[in-house]
């Protein structure tokens, strides 16, 4: 194996050769795009060696593999994180410098791979990084959407959706595998009969057949050989299956299947195309798993010894009936044996308890689109009913049944067909067991567990915040890159005034980078000495961006009334996409933008407050916002945010959490202590009690709270817009639809919390100490910890094995590798 990145000279020569070979030009004459494409092909090719070694080792040792089935992978840019994980970043940066350019100028040419909506997709991406870095064989399975989630622009103060053409320069990381294409069949009819032995036979006449063609992307771990695969399926024409009379109709249907990500977050749209997408990547993924297994095993009997499948939410839950179908119809297993294999292989992660987000499909739609799978689901339901009766829980069957109200309840199917069901933060898992899924928890007590989410500290700290990383190294060495719990070593220095000074300097640099971006893209001047208060996440009523902007509206109105009322200078940042059909969310964006225009152009108030809405929230924007923040707004209605992961990114970069006791915020304060965060607002049990007594009265709050009244009135009295009806949906939501997410109820507590935070910020040593404590205690939220828990408690994975010789060949030391697999230090 030739390592083209072993030293600067070798690298420079290889890059120049690559540019000439690919584009017929000298490096000096090449366009930046050409240089980018050449550099990334070099990286991709180099990864081929460790990729091969990993695949070989896994096959040879029958290492158990995980397949993470997720509709979404929100990867972001990959070039630099690949270089860092390969351990060649410094060589490349130096080489590029000597060739007369900054690596950064190529980095920014890469489009974010935005194959997802938000937290759920980003979690999948963080998991891939941790799996490879912990030497676990874990692969992703998803769709190769030609367009990511939409690109958001703000036009006339409103969100406009533009296509997100992430494949503009192609996807340099992928490898096309046409030889592994799979047929996927939809609709049509099934001729079925039972033979004299009770064995089911069928001939399927589908009315729509497509070819699923895989594109594989290598996922490289940090300083190790382990290189896993993210498989993205593209839909292609199946030549044999086209009927001549409807060619155009067929071509359009094939093209639509993988055109784009469904832009829903926390709602379920229930569109047929979405169900088609779900079956498409499930069917193709299962086919590949079976074929790989049979290449090295005589049968599928031992599938669950060598394969674990994790369902990221219910979107891939058709894995359960599909695997049953293949085992029974194609490999002649009887029901019980097939069910045994399926339930030992599959595990399910629940991401939400909000009923509008729970996936349900009309039974007719499912039956028409997937006739054989529907039959199997009916049989699962029949046998499940029997099991529930036998367990003496028949009286609760209604809560748990899969088929009811003419719908297929996907979460219930997932729970019945899995050996593990997990929530994504402690409080969320508790609500599942005690409330939403309590019948299931009584029936299957051992099936339920918690796996608190995490983020890869390699991207969100080491890569996104090199300034802070360098400072940390200076004080505590670099062991935290391998063992994020070692961030705790920083605790020793939190009162060290020298460190505090240097930390403020780092924070200021990050704020300056964000301020420069804001100046360049939005032409807004931002004061980097003001407090940076950030809320960036999908726009949703339960996340309560509305409460945040209402607090800002209050500050403005007060300042206009009272020249003596002034606050700690603060810049409020928002960044959020709204689902295109979510009218209330879009109106909230409009309100934020209109308020920001008004405030930023007010000569007095703008000395104390600026409001910035950064368009097109994405991984790359998150990388800028989370480490420039002083305050992290995590203000969802208690009980509604399953975990949140944005909260962890902020914490790890030293921002203070201003939040409710919801999702992983609960564990964040558990780690840092109440003295190092600002928690406010109603708690889950209080909200439950208000709902139970039916005692929530928005008009009473409105009438008794003049501050709040002033803000609510301003929505309709032409303060922010000439049109008094401009914010009618918001007004109605709060005042006529009884404020489902308790914005009014928490408003006062939120104001007071802000006051306290502002006072705290003014006390520099106390503030620095709290920020440093947040960093020191953030190791728990590395997805390495999360993945270790999944691997040990759900998947049963062992590490990928490599030989001494392979380490030599890859110029890695075995010692280095072993370090990566040391158990967590507590
Ligand atoms: C982390 C992240 C999210 C999730 O943010 P939450 O605050 O947990 O909702 C969403 N989108 C992007 C781009 C992210 O990086």
PDB file of N, CA and C and ligand atoms in Angstrom, residues 74 112 117-120 122-123 265 455 460 536-538 542-543 617-623 626 633-634 641 643-650, ligand 1:
ATOM      1  N   UNK A  74     -27.622  13.381   8.547  1.00  0.00           N
ATOM      2  CA  UNK A  74     -27.286  14.794   8.351  1.00  0.00           C
ATOM      3  C   UNK A  74     -25.783  14.952   8.573  1.00  0.00           C
ATOM      4  N   UNK A 112     -22.702  20.890   2.225  1.00  0.00           N
ATOM      5  CA  UNK A 112     -23.168  20.021   3.311  1.00  0.00           C
ATOM      6  C   UNK A 112     -23.983  18.878   2.713  1.00  0.00           C
ATOM      7  N   UNK A 117     -33.498  16.183   8.375  1.00  0.00           N
ATOM      8  CA  UNK A 117     -34.218  17.341   8.875  1.00  0.00           C
ATOM      9  C   UNK A 117     -33.492  18.056   9.997  1.00  0.00           C
ATOM     10  N   UNK A 118     -33.069  17.286  10.988  1.00  0.00           N
ATOM     11  CA  UNK A 118     -32.511  17.921  12.178  1.00  0.00           C
ATOM     12  C   UNK A 118     -31.877  16.903  13.092  1.00  0.00           C
ATOM     13  N   UNK A 119     -32.266  16.948  14.357  1.00  0.00           N
ATOM     14  CA  UNK A 119     -31.612  16.159  15.390  1.00  0.00           C
ATOM     15  C   UNK A 119     -31.501  14.665  15.093  1.00  0.00           C
ATOM     16  N   UNK A 120     -32.593  14.076  14.592  1.00  0.00           N
ATOM     17  CA  UNK A 120     -32.584  12.637  14.351  1.00  0.00           C
ATOM     18  C   UNK A 120     -31.538  12.242  13.303  1.00  0.00           C
ATOM     19  N   UNK A 122     -28.895  14.102  12.443  1.00  0.00           N
ATOM     20  CA  UNK A 122     -27.554  14.435  12.932  1.00  0.00           C
ATOM     21  C   UNK A 122     -27.080  13.368  13.923  1.00  0.00           C
ATOM     22  N   UNK A 123     -27.994  12.821  14.701  1.00  0.00           N
ATOM     23  CA  UNK A 123     -27.636  11.750  15.631  1.00  0.00           C
ATOM     24  C   UNK A 123     -27.056  10.570  14.856  1.00  0.00           C
ATOM     25  N   UNK A 265     -40.541  17.650  10.389  1.00  0.00           N
ATOM     26  CA  UNK A 265     -39.814  17.414  11.606  1.00  0.00           C
ATOM     27  C   UNK A 265     -40.863  17.457  12.706  1.00  0.00           C
ATOM     28  N   UNK A 455     -23.131  13.450  21.097  1.00  0.00           N
ATOM     29  CA  UNK A 455     -22.627  14.108  19.878  1.00  0.00           C
ATOM     30  C   UNK A 455     -21.162  13.718  19.734  1.00  0.00           C
ATOM     31  N   UNK A 460     -17.729  18.348  16.935  1.00  0.00           N
ATOM     32  CA  UNK A 460     -18.324  19.535  17.554  1.00  0.00           C
ATOM     33  C   UNK A 460     -17.356  20.290  18.445  1.00  0.00           C
ATOM     34  N   UNK A 536     -30.783  27.871  18.090  1.00  0.00           N
ATOM     35  CA  UNK A 536     -30.779  27.344  16.722  1.00  0.00           C
ATOM     36  C   UNK A 536     -31.218  25.896  16.748  1.00  0.00           C
ATOM     37  N   UNK A 537     -32.252  25.595  15.975  1.00  0.00           N
ATOM     38  CA  UNK A 537     -32.870  24.268  15.940  1.00  0.00           C
ATOM     39  C   UNK A 537     -34.059  24.373  15.004  1.00  0.00           C
ATOM     40  N   UNK A 538     -34.682  23.263  14.663  1.00  0.00           N
ATOM     41  CA  UNK A 538     -35.878  23.345  13.829  1.00  0.00           C
ATOM     42  C   UNK A 538     -36.921  24.250  14.482  1.00  0.00           C
ATOM     43  N   UNK A 542     -43.370  23.580  19.991  1.00  0.00           N
ATOM     44  CA  UNK A 542     -42.967  23.068  21.302  1.00  0.00           C
ATOM     45  C   UNK A 542     -41.563  23.525  21.702  1.00  0.00           C
ATOM     46  N   UNK A 543     -40.733  23.914  20.744  1.00  0.00           N
ATOM     47  CA  UNK A 543     -39.390  24.402  21.069  1.00  0.00           C
ATOM     48  C   UNK A 543     -39.410  25.864  21.537  1.00  0.00           C
ATOM     49  N   UNK A 617     -30.389  27.154   8.380  1.00  0.00           N
ATOM     50  CA  UNK A 617     -29.747  26.376   9.442  1.00  0.00           C
ATOM     51  C   UNK A 617     -29.336  24.997   8.924  1.00  0.00           C
ATOM     52  N   UNK A 618     -28.101  24.623   9.226  1.00  0.00           N
ATOM     53  CA  UNK A 618     -27.519  23.391   8.677  1.00  0.00           C
ATOM     54  C   UNK A 618     -26.350  23.028   9.586  1.00  0.00           C
ATOM     55  N   UNK A 619     -25.704  21.909   9.306  1.00  0.00           N
ATOM     56  CA  UNK A 619     -24.583  21.497  10.147  1.00  0.00           C
ATOM     57  C   UNK A 619     -23.477  22.557  10.132  1.00  0.00           C
ATOM     58  N   UNK A 620     -23.175  23.080   8.941  1.00  0.00           N
ATOM     59  CA  UNK A 620     -22.086  24.071   8.874  1.00  0.00           C
ATOM     60  C   UNK A 620     -22.421  25.348   9.643  1.00  0.00           C
ATOM     61  N   UNK A 621     -23.690  25.755   9.624  1.00  0.00           N
ATOM     62  CA  UNK A 621     -24.089  26.934  10.410  1.00  0.00           C
ATOM     63  C   UNK A 621     -24.021  26.592  11.908  1.00  0.00           C
ATOM     64  N   UNK A 622     -24.471  25.385  12.248  1.00  0.00           N
ATOM     65  CA  UNK A 622     -24.424  24.968  13.656  1.00  0.00           C
ATOM     66  C   UNK A 622     -22.983  24.983  14.158  1.00  0.00           C
ATOM     67  N   UNK A 623     -22.040  24.620  13.293  1.00  0.00           N
ATOM     68  CA  UNK A 623     -20.638  24.596  13.705  1.00  0.00           C
ATOM     69  C   UNK A 623     -20.138  25.996  14.070  1.00  0.00           C
ATOM     70  N   UNK A 626     -22.707  27.238  17.635  1.00  0.00           N
ATOM     71  CA  UNK A 626     -22.663  26.609  18.956  1.00  0.00           C
ATOM     72  C   UNK A 626     -21.408  27.007  19.733  1.00  0.00           C
ATOM     73  N   UNK A 633     -30.007  28.563  24.425  1.00  0.00           N
ATOM     74  CA  UNK A 633     -31.446  28.578  24.716  1.00  0.00           C
ATOM     75  C   UNK A 633     -32.040  27.198  24.458  1.00  0.00           C
ATOM     76  N   UNK A 634     -32.461  26.516  25.535  1.00  0.00           N
ATOM     77  CA  UNK A 634     -33.047  25.170  25.412  1.00  0.00           C
ATOM     78  C   UNK A 634     -34.357  25.180  26.182  1.00  0.00           C
ATOM     79  N   UNK A 641     -39.432  17.733  24.453  1.00  0.00           N
ATOM     80  CA  UNK A 641     -38.190  17.486  23.703  1.00  0.00           C
ATOM     81  C   UNK A 641     -37.629  16.154  24.189  1.00  0.00           C
ATOM     82  N   UNK A 643     -34.798  14.490  23.679  1.00  0.00           N
ATOM     83  CA  UNK A 643     -33.466  14.627  24.257  1.00  0.00           C
ATOM     84  C   UNK A 643     -32.896  16.002  23.932  1.00  0.00           C
ATOM     85  N   UNK A 644     -32.824  16.279  22.610  1.00  0.00           N
ATOM     86  CA  UNK A 644     -32.050  17.418  22.155  1.00  0.00           C
ATOM     87  C   UNK A 644     -30.599  16.983  22.079  1.00  0.00           C
ATOM     88  N   UNK A 645     -29.905  17.479  21.085  1.00  0.00           N
ATOM     89  CA  UNK A 645     -28.459  17.262  21.007  1.00  0.00           C
ATOM     90  C   UNK A 645     -27.756  18.595  20.806  1.00  0.00           C
ATOM     91  N   UNK A 646     -28.510  19.587  20.312  1.00  0.00           N
ATOM     92  CA  UNK A 646     -27.949  20.923  20.200  1.00  0.00           C
ATOM     93  C   UNK A 646     -27.456  21.382  21.567  1.00  0.00           C
ATOM     94  N   UNK A 647     -28.264  21.144  22.591  1.00  0.00           N
ATOM     95  CA  UNK A 647     -27.889  21.510  23.960  1.00  0.00           C
ATOM     96  C   UNK A 647     -26.486  21.008  24.337  1.00  0.00           C
ATOM     97  N   UNK A 648     -26.126  19.803  23.842  1.00  0.00           N
ATOM     98  CA  UNK A 648     -24.816  19.218  24.182  1.00  0.00           C
ATOM     99  C   UNK A 648     -23.674  19.930  23.444  1.00  0.00           C
ATOM    100  N   UNK A 649     -23.948  20.307  22.183  1.00  0.00           N
ATOM    101  CA  UNK A 649     -22.907  20.998  21.401  1.00  0.00           C
ATOM    102  C   UNK A 649     -22.518  22.309  22.085  1.00  0.00           C
ATOM    103  N   UNK A 650     -23.541  23.040  22.546  1.00  0.00           N
ATOM    104  CA  UNK A 650     -23.278  24.309  23.222  1.00  0.00           C
ATOM    105  C   UNK A 650     -22.472  24.088  24.503  1.00  0.00           C
TER     106      UNK A 650
HETATM  107  C1  LIG B   1     -27.651  19.358  16.369  1.00  0.00           C
HETATM  108  C2  LIG B   1     -28.501  19.779  15.246  1.00  0.00           C
HETATM  109  C3  LIG B   1     -29.889  19.746  15.360  1.00  0.00           C
HETATM  110  C4  LIG B   1     -30.588  19.323  16.638  1.00  0.00           C
HETATM  111  O1  LIG B   1     -30.772  20.459  17.454  1.00  0.00           O
HETATM  112  P1  LIG B   1     -31.751  20.439  18.715  1.00  0.00           P
HETATM  113  O2  LIG B   1     -31.447  21.702  19.409  1.00  0.00           O
HETATM  114  O3  LIG B   1     -31.377  19.236  19.523  1.00  0.00           O
HETATM  115  O4  LIG B   1     -33.132  20.362  18.189  1.00  0.00           O
HETATM  116  C5  LIG B   1     -30.659  20.149  14.287  1.00  0.00           C
HETATM  117  N1  LIG B   1     -30.090  20.554  13.138  1.00  0.00           N
HETATM  118  C6  LIG B   1     -28.756  20.617  12.996  1.00  0.00           C
HETATM  119  C7  LIG B   1     -28.191  21.090  11.706  1.00  0.00           C
HETATM  120  C8  LIG B   1     -27.916  20.225  14.032  1.00  0.00           C
HETATM  121  O5  LIG B   1     -26.583  20.285  13.864  1.00  0.00           O
END
